[in-house]
Amino acid sequence: MNQQNISNAEQAYRNLGVTPIINASGSVTRLGGSRTRPEVLEQMAGTARVMVNIDELNRKAGEEIARLVGSEAAMVSSGAAGGLLLQAAACIAGNDPVKMQRLPETEGMKNEIIMQTTHRFPYDHAYRAAGAKIVEIGNYLFNHPWELEGAINERTAAVAYLCAPFTSKRVMPLAQVCEIAHAHDVPVIVDAASMLPPRANLQRYLRDGADMVIFSGGKGVRGPQGTGILCGRADLIDAALANASPAQFIGRSAKVAKEEIVGLVTALSMFVDEDEEAEMAWYRSMAQRVVDSLIEVPGLNISLEHDGVDYLLPNAVLRLGGDWSGPSAQQVAAALQQGDPPIYLQQLRAPDELMVDPLNVTEDEIDIIIRRLREALTGNR
Ligand SMILES: *Cc1c(COP(=O)(O)O)cnc(C)c1O
């Protein structure tokens, strides 16, 4: 976008009294998600004005996504969270209209979803919204195969597995969970919403045995912000589709618009074709600029982290613990948020850690971030 278009777009927000921000926090929905690809937005503007049969579009778009992912079947959901709702609905009600009609009332049905305690997360509300009862196994330190074996019974609908940064330690590996669950004919549903890129993850969880996997379309794929990619076994995707909009069942309140469906297919196709090394080199250069510019701040511990597991993109990580005698991480984060323009850093990892995630940051913005960080860290010294 040229500068004029950007300021017009900013004005639309300012007219509402909303202040545009710099999001150095990654694909956080609360801070805007990600920058939708311009080619996708352009196509959406056109396809929004052409009428089609949505059932047909859902099926055909799903076939194309399955081809791009390399899965048996796929569909577009309303965000990854809407995909979690459909995972649960598909495993609990299948495509039996009598059961589908009753959701989220699940008394007497297979309605238990087993989760390792370390995998409980705020988004599992979407499973409960479909009527699932979460059955926890293990504790915050350990999860054992015999605990999973022991929890499976005639009411088990699925085993849910979370793939997210900083969750891989202290859990049973996905392949092992799949092996145990499958021995009892129980499907394994995976939430990998934020795990793209790396592109290898499109295949990875399916290869480990997952029956259904959800990815967000509005995060690293940079598709329409409100979309998700649900992929996996054909019979389960069929059931998910049966429960989804436009049918008037539990998924109807998680509708996806036709232009979003087409837009996601295009975004995913562009994402798959992209040169990941070149993409990472760009993010690395942005993060490195932050590290190089602030390394001289006395006592500051700052480094570039990128391992494709916990740090999916190259990030500049500031650690304000130990010998650091300047302002706390909270004080620095607050100073940046309260300035003009407001800057949001990633603060999730540890109380004394701040991260600059380059996903949503432009070259101009990275210089603003560096200047404001230096001011906040050194108190303008
Ligand atoms: C972001 C996220 C979601 C929700 O994804 P949306 O596409 O925003 O609905 C669900 N689960 C996890 C682990 C996430 O990181």
Coordinates of C-alpha atoms and ligand atoms in Angstrom, one line a residue:
M1 CA 0.0 0.0 0.0
N2 CA 1.2 3.5 -0.7
Q3 CA 1.5 6.1 2.0
Q4 CA -1.8 7.8 0.9
N5 CA -3.8 4.6 1.2
I6 CA -2.3 3.9 4.6
S7 CA -3.2 7.3 6.0
N8 CA -6.7 7.0 4.5
A9 CA -7.1 3.6 6.2
E10 CA -5.7 5.0 9.5
Q11 CA -8.2 7.9 9.2
A12 CA -11.1 5.4 9.1
Y13 CA -10.1 4.2 12.5
R14 CA -9.4 7.7 13.9
N15 CA -12.9 8.8 12.8
L16 CA -14.2 6.3 15.3
G17 CA -11.8 7.6 17.9
V18 CA -9.5 4.5 17.6
T19 CA -5.8 5.1 17.7
P20 CA -3.6 2.9 15.3
I21 CA -0.9 1.1 17.2
I22 CA 2.4 -0.6 16.4
N23 CA 2.0 -4.4 17.1
A24 CA 5.4 -5.9 17.9
S25 CA 3.6 -8.7 19.7
G26 CA 3.0 -11.1 16.8
S27 CA -0.3 -12.4 15.5
V28 CA -2.3 -11.5 18.7
T29 CA -6.0 -11.2 17.8
R30 CA -6.5 -8.5 20.4
L31 CA -3.9 -6.3 18.7
G32 CA -5.1 -6.8 15.1
G33 CA -4.0 -10.3 14.2
S34 CA -1.8 -10.0 11.1
R35 CA -1.6 -7.9 7.9
T36 CA -3.8 -9.7 5.4
R37 CA -2.1 -10.1 2.0
P38 CA -3.0 -7.3 -0.4
E39 CA -3.7 -9.7 -3.2
V40 CA -6.1 -11.6 -1.0
L41 CA -8.0 -8.4 0.0
E42 CA -8.3 -7.4 -3.6
Q43 CA -9.7 -10.7 -4.6
M44 CA -12.1 -10.6 -1.6
A45 CA -13.5 -7.3 -2.7
G46 CA -14.5 -8.8 -6.1
T47 CA -15.7 -12.2 -4.9
A48 CA -17.9 -10.6 -2.3
R49 CA -20.1 -9.3 -5.1
V50 CA -20.6 -12.6 -6.9
M51 CA -23.3 -15.0 -5.6
V52 CA -22.5 -18.7 -5.3
N53 CA -23.9 -21.8 -3.5
I54 CA -22.1 -21.9 -0.2
D55 CA -22.3 -25.7 0.2
E56 CA -20.7 -26.1 -3.1
L57 CA -18.0 -23.5 -2.3
N58 CA -17.3 -25.2 1.1
R59 CA -16.7 -28.5 -0.6
K60 CA -14.6 -27.3 -3.5
A61 CA -12.5 -24.9 -1.4
G62 CA -12.0 -27.8 1.1
E63 CA -10.7 -30.0 -1.7
E64 CA -8.2 -27.4 -2.8
I65 CA -7.0 -26.8 0.7
A66 CA -6.6 -30.5 1.3
R67 CA -4.5 -30.6 -1.9
L68 CA -2.3 -27.7 -0.6
V69 CA -1.9 -29.2 2.9
G70 CA -1.6 -32.8 1.8
S71 CA -4.5 -34.0 3.9
E72 CA -7.3 -36.3 3.1
A73 CA -9.9 -33.6 3.4
A74 CA -10.2 -30.0 4.7
M75 CA -12.5 -27.0 5.2
V76 CA -12.5 -23.4 6.1
S77 CA -13.6 -22.5 9.7
S78 CA -14.4 -19.3 11.5
G79 CA -10.9 -18.7 12.9
A80 CA -9.0 -21.5 14.5
A81 CA -11.4 -21.2 17.5
G82 CA -14.4 -21.9 15.3
G83 CA -12.5 -25.0 14.1
L84 CA -12.1 -26.2 17.6
L85 CA -15.9 -26.0 18.1
L86 CA -16.4 -28.0 14.9
Q87 CA -13.7 -30.6 15.9
A88 CA -15.7 -31.2 19.1
A89 CA -19.1 -31.2 17.4
A90 CA -17.8 -33.7 14.7
C91 CA -16.4 -36.1 17.4
I92 CA -19.4 -35.9 19.6
A93 CA -22.4 -35.8 17.1
G94 CA -20.8 -37.0 13.9
N95 CA -23.2 -36.2 11.1
D96 CA -26.2 -37.6 12.9
P97 CA -28.9 -34.9 12.7
V98 CA -30.6 -36.0 15.9
K99 CA -27.4 -35.5 17.9
M100 CA -26.4 -32.4 15.9
Q101 CA -29.7 -30.8 16.8
R102 CA -29.2 -31.4 20.5
L103 CA -25.8 -29.8 20.8
P104 CA -24.5 -28.4 23.2
E105 CA -26.8 -30.7 25.2
T106 CA -24.8 -33.9 25.2
E107 CA -26.3 -36.0 28.0
G108 CA -26.1 -39.7 27.1
M109 CA -23.7 -39.1 24.1
K110 CA -20.0 -39.8 23.8
N111 CA -19.1 -36.3 25.1
E112 CA -15.8 -36.6 26.9
I113 CA -12.6 -35.0 25.5
I114 CA -9.4 -36.0 27.3
M115 CA -6.7 -33.5 27.7
Q116 CA -3.3 -33.5 29.5
T117 CA -3.4 -30.9 32.3
T118 CA -0.5 -29.0 30.8
H119 CA -2.6 -28.6 27.6
R120 CA -5.5 -26.9 29.3
F121 CA -5.7 -23.5 27.7
P122 CA -8.2 -20.6 27.4
Y123 CA -9.4 -21.7 24.0
D124 CA -10.7 -25.1 25.2
H125 CA -13.8 -23.1 26.0
A126 CA -14.6 -23.7 22.3
Y127 CA -14.7 -27.5 23.0
R128 CA -17.0 -26.9 25.9
A129 CA -19.2 -24.7 23.9
A130 CA -20.1 -27.7 21.7
G131 CA -21.1 -29.6 24.8
A132 CA -17.8 -31.5 25.5
K133 CA -16.9 -32.4 29.1
I134 CA -13.1 -32.0 29.5
V135 CA -11.4 -34.9 31.3
E136 CA -8.0 -34.0 32.6
I137 CA -5.1 -36.4 33.0
G138 CA -1.8 -35.9 34.7
N139 CA -0.7 -32.8 36.6
Y140 CA 1.5 -29.8 35.8
L141 CA 4.6 -31.8 35.9
F142 CA 3.9 -35.2 34.4
N143 CA 1.5 -37.0 32.1
H144 CA 1.8 -40.8 31.8
P145 CA 0.6 -43.2 29.1
W146 CA -1.3 -45.3 31.7
E147 CA -3.3 -42.1 32.7
L148 CA -4.5 -41.8 29.1
E149 CA -5.3 -45.5 28.9
G150 CA -7.2 -45.3 32.2
A151 CA -9.2 -42.2 31.1
I152 CA -10.5 -43.7 27.8
N153 CA -14.0 -45.2 28.2
E154 CA -17.2 -45.7 26.2
R155 CA -18.1 -42.0 26.6
T156 CA -14.8 -40.7 25.2
A157 CA -15.3 -38.6 22.1
A158 CA -11.7 -37.5 21.4
V159 CA -8.3 -36.8 22.8
A160 CA -7.3 -33.1 22.3
Y161 CA -3.7 -32.1 21.9
L162 CA -2.3 -28.5 22.0
C163 CA 0.7 -27.6 19.8
A164 CA 1.9 -24.1 20.8
P165 CA 5.1 -22.4 21.8
F166 CA 6.5 -23.4 25.2
T167 CA 4.1 -26.3 25.7
S168 CA 6.2 -29.2 24.2
K169 CA 8.1 -30.0 27.4
R170 CA 6.5 -32.3 30.0
V171 CA 3.9 -33.7 27.7
M172 CA 3.4 -37.0 26.0
P173 CA 4.5 -36.8 22.4
L174 CA 1.7 -36.6 19.8
A175 CA 2.6 -39.8 18.1
Q176 CA 2.4 -41.7 21.4
V177 CA -1.0 -40.2 22.2
C178 CA -2.3 -41.1 18.8
E179 CA -1.1 -44.7 19.1
I180 CA -2.9 -45.1 22.4
A181 CA -6.1 -43.4 21.3
H182 CA -6.3 -45.2 18.0
A183 CA -5.9 -48.6 19.7
H184 CA -9.3 -47.7 21.3
D185 CA -10.8 -46.2 18.1
V186 CA -10.7 -42.7 19.6
P187 CA -9.8 -39.7 17.3
V188 CA -7.1 -37.2 18.2
I189 CA -7.8 -33.6 17.5
V190 CA -5.0 -31.0 17.4
D191 CA -4.9 -27.3 17.9
A192 CA -1.9 -25.9 16.1
A193 CA -3.4 -22.5 15.5
S194 CA -0.2 -20.4 15.7
M195 CA 2.3 -23.0 14.4
L196 CA 2.6 -21.6 10.8
P197 CA 5.3 -20.9 9.6
P198 CA 7.3 -23.2 9.5
R199 CA 5.4 -24.7 6.5
A200 CA 6.6 -28.2 7.5
N201 CA 4.1 -28.1 10.3
L202 CA 1.2 -28.3 7.7
Q203 CA 2.1 -32.0 7.4
R204 CA 3.8 -32.7 10.7
Y205 CA 0.9 -33.4 13.0
L206 CA -1.0 -35.4 10.4
R207 CA 2.1 -37.5 10.0
D208 CA 2.2 -38.1 13.8
G209 CA -1.3 -39.6 13.4
A210 CA -3.6 -36.7 14.2
D211 CA -7.1 -37.2 12.9
M212 CA -8.0 -33.5 12.6
V213 CA -5.7 -30.4 12.9
I214 CA -6.7 -26.8 13.1
F215 CA -4.5 -23.8 12.0
S216 CA -5.4 -20.2 12.1
G217 CA -5.8 -18.6 8.7
G218 CA -5.3 -15.1 10.1
K219 CA -2.0 -15.5 11.8
G220 CA 1.3 -16.4 10.0
V221 CA -0.6 -17.5 6.8
R222 CA -1.8 -13.8 6.5
G223 CA -5.2 -14.9 5.1
P224 CA -8.5 -13.3 6.1
Q225 CA -8.3 -12.5 9.8
G226 CA -11.5 -14.4 10.7
T227 CA -10.6 -17.7 9.0
G228 CA -9.2 -21.1 10.1
I229 CA -7.9 -24.2 8.3
L230 CA -9.5 -27.5 9.5
C231 CA -7.9 -30.5 7.9
G232 CA -7.7 -34.3 8.4
R233 CA -9.7 -37.5 8.0
A234 CA -12.5 -37.3 5.4
D235 CA -15.3 -38.7 7.5
L236 CA -14.5 -36.3 10.4
I237 CA -14.3 -33.3 8.0
D238 CA -17.6 -34.4 6.5
A239 CA -19.1 -34.3 10.0
A240 CA -17.6 -31.0 10.8
L241 CA -19.1 -29.6 7.6
A242 CA -22.5 -31.0 8.5
N243 CA -22.3 -29.1 11.8
A244 CA -21.0 -25.9 10.2
S245 CA -22.7 -22.8 8.7
P246 CA -24.7 -22.6 6.5
A247 CA -26.5 -25.5 8.2
Q248 CA -28.4 -24.3 11.2
F249 CA -26.6 -26.4 13.8
I250 CA -24.0 -25.5 16.5
G251 CA -21.5 -24.1 13.9
R252 CA -24.0 -21.6 12.5
S253 CA -22.9 -18.9 14.9
A254 CA -19.4 -19.3 13.5
K255 CA -20.2 -18.4 9.9
V256 CA -17.5 -17.7 7.3
A257 CA -18.3 -15.4 4.3
K258 CA -17.9 -16.6 0.8
E259 CA -15.1 -14.0 0.1
E260 CA -13.3 -15.2 3.2
I261 CA -13.4 -18.8 2.0
V262 CA -11.9 -17.9 -1.4
G263 CA -9.5 -15.5 0.3
L264 CA -8.1 -18.2 2.5
V265 CA -7.6 -20.6 -0.4
T266 CA -5.6 -17.9 -2.2
A267 CA -3.6 -16.9 1.0
L268 CA -2.7 -20.5 1.7
S269 CA -1.7 -21.2 -1.9
M270 CA 0.6 -18.1 -1.7
F271 CA 1.9 -19.1 1.7
V272 CA 2.8 -22.7 0.4
D273 CA 4.6 -21.3 -2.6
E274 CA 6.7 -18.8 -0.7
D275 CA 10.4 -19.1 -0.1
E276 CA 10.6 -19.7 3.6
E277 CA 14.3 -19.0 3.8
A278 CA 13.9 -15.6 2.2
E279 CA 10.9 -14.9 4.5
M280 CA 12.9 -15.8 7.6
A281 CA 15.9 -13.8 6.4
W282 CA 13.7 -10.8 6.3
Y283 CA 12.3 -11.3 9.8
R284 CA 15.8 -12.1 11.0
S285 CA 17.2 -8.8 9.6
M286 CA 14.4 -6.9 11.4
A287 CA 15.0 -8.6 14.8
Q288 CA 18.8 -8.3 14.4
R289 CA 18.4 -4.5 13.9
V290 CA 16.8 -4.3 17.3
V291 CA 19.5 -6.4 18.9
D292 CA 22.4 -4.5 17.2
S293 CA 20.9 -1.1 18.1
L294 CA 20.4 -1.9 21.8
I295 CA 23.3 -4.2 22.6
E296 CA 25.2 -1.1 23.8
V297 CA 22.7 -0.3 26.6
P298 CA 24.8 -1.0 29.7
G299 CA 23.8 -4.2 31.5
L300 CA 21.1 -5.2 29.0
N301 CA 20.7 -8.8 28.1
I302 CA 19.4 -8.9 24.5
S303 CA 19.6 -11.7 21.9
L304 CA 18.0 -13.0 18.8
E305 CA 16.0 -16.2 19.3
H306 CA 14.7 -18.5 16.6
D307 CA 14.3 -22.2 16.9
G308 CA 11.1 -23.0 15.0
V309 CA 9.5 -24.5 18.1
D310 CA 9.1 -22.0 20.8
Y311 CA 10.3 -19.0 18.8
L312 CA 8.7 -19.6 15.4
L313 CA 10.0 -16.4 13.9
P314 CA 13.3 -14.7 14.7
N315 CA 12.5 -12.5 17.7
A316 CA 14.6 -9.9 19.6
V317 CA 14.4 -11.0 23.3
L318 CA 15.2 -8.6 26.1
R319 CA 15.8 -10.1 29.6
L320 CA 15.5 -7.5 32.4
G321 CA 16.3 -9.8 35.3
G322 CA 19.6 -10.7 37.1
D323 CA 22.0 -7.8 37.1
W324 CA 19.7 -5.4 35.3
S325 CA 19.2 -2.3 37.5
G326 CA 17.0 -0.2 35.1
P327 CA 13.2 -0.2 34.9
S328 CA 11.3 -3.5 35.1
A329 CA 9.9 -5.2 32.0
Q330 CA 6.4 -4.1 33.1
Q331 CA 7.5 -0.5 33.3
V332 CA 9.2 -0.6 29.9
A333 CA 6.1 -2.2 28.3
A334 CA 3.8 0.3 30.0
A335 CA 6.0 3.2 28.8
L336 CA 5.8 2.0 25.2
Q337 CA 2.1 1.4 25.4
Q338 CA 1.4 4.8 26.8
G339 CA 3.5 6.7 24.2
D340 CA 2.6 8.0 20.8
P341 CA 2.1 5.9 18.8
P342 CA 1.3 3.1 21.3
I343 CA 3.7 0.2 20.9
Y344 CA 2.8 -3.3 22.1
L345 CA 5.7 -5.8 22.8
Q346 CA 5.2 -9.5 23.4
Q347 CA 5.2 -10.1 27.2
L348 CA 3.8 -13.6 27.4
R349 CA 6.9 -15.7 28.1
A350 CA 8.3 -14.6 31.4
P351 CA 7.8 -11.7 33.8
D352 CA 11.2 -10.2 33.2
E353 CA 11.2 -10.8 29.4
L354 CA 10.1 -8.6 26.6
M355 CA 10.1 -9.6 22.9
V356 CA 10.0 -7.7 19.6
D357 CA 8.1 -10.0 17.2
P358 CA 8.7 -8.7 13.6
L359 CA 5.6 -10.3 12.0
N360 CA 3.4 -7.2 11.9
V361 CA 6.2 -4.6 11.9
T362 CA 7.2 -2.4 9.0
E363 CA 10.8 -1.0 8.4
D364 CA 9.7 2.4 9.5
E365 CA 8.0 1.0 12.6
I366 CA 11.1 -1.0 13.7
D367 CA 13.1 2.3 13.9
I368 CA 10.4 3.8 16.1
I369 CA 10.4 0.8 18.3
I370 CA 14.2 0.9 18.7
R371 CA 14.2 4.6 19.6
R372 CA 11.3 4.3 22.1
L373 CA 12.8 1.2 23.7
R374 CA 16.2 2.9 24.1
E375 CA 14.4 5.9 25.8
A376 CA 12.4 3.6 28.1
L377 CA 15.4 1.5 29.0
T378 CA 17.8 4.3 29.7
G379 CA 15.3 7.0 31.0
N380 CA 16.5 9.3 28.2
R381 CA 20.0 9.2 29.5
Ligands
LIG1 C1 -4.6 -18.0 18.2 C2 -5.0 -19.3 18.8 C3 -6.3 -19.8 18.6 C4 -7.4 -19.0 18.0 O1 -7.1 -18.7 16.6 P1 -8.1 -17.8 15.8 O2 -7.8 -18.0 14.4 O3 -7.8 -16.4 16.2 O4 -9.5 -18.2 16.1 C5 -6.6 -21.0 19.2 N1 -5.6 -21.8 19.8 C6 -4.4 -21.3 19.9 C7 -3.4 -22.2 20.6 C8 -4.0 -20.1 19.4 O5 -2.8 -19.6 19.5

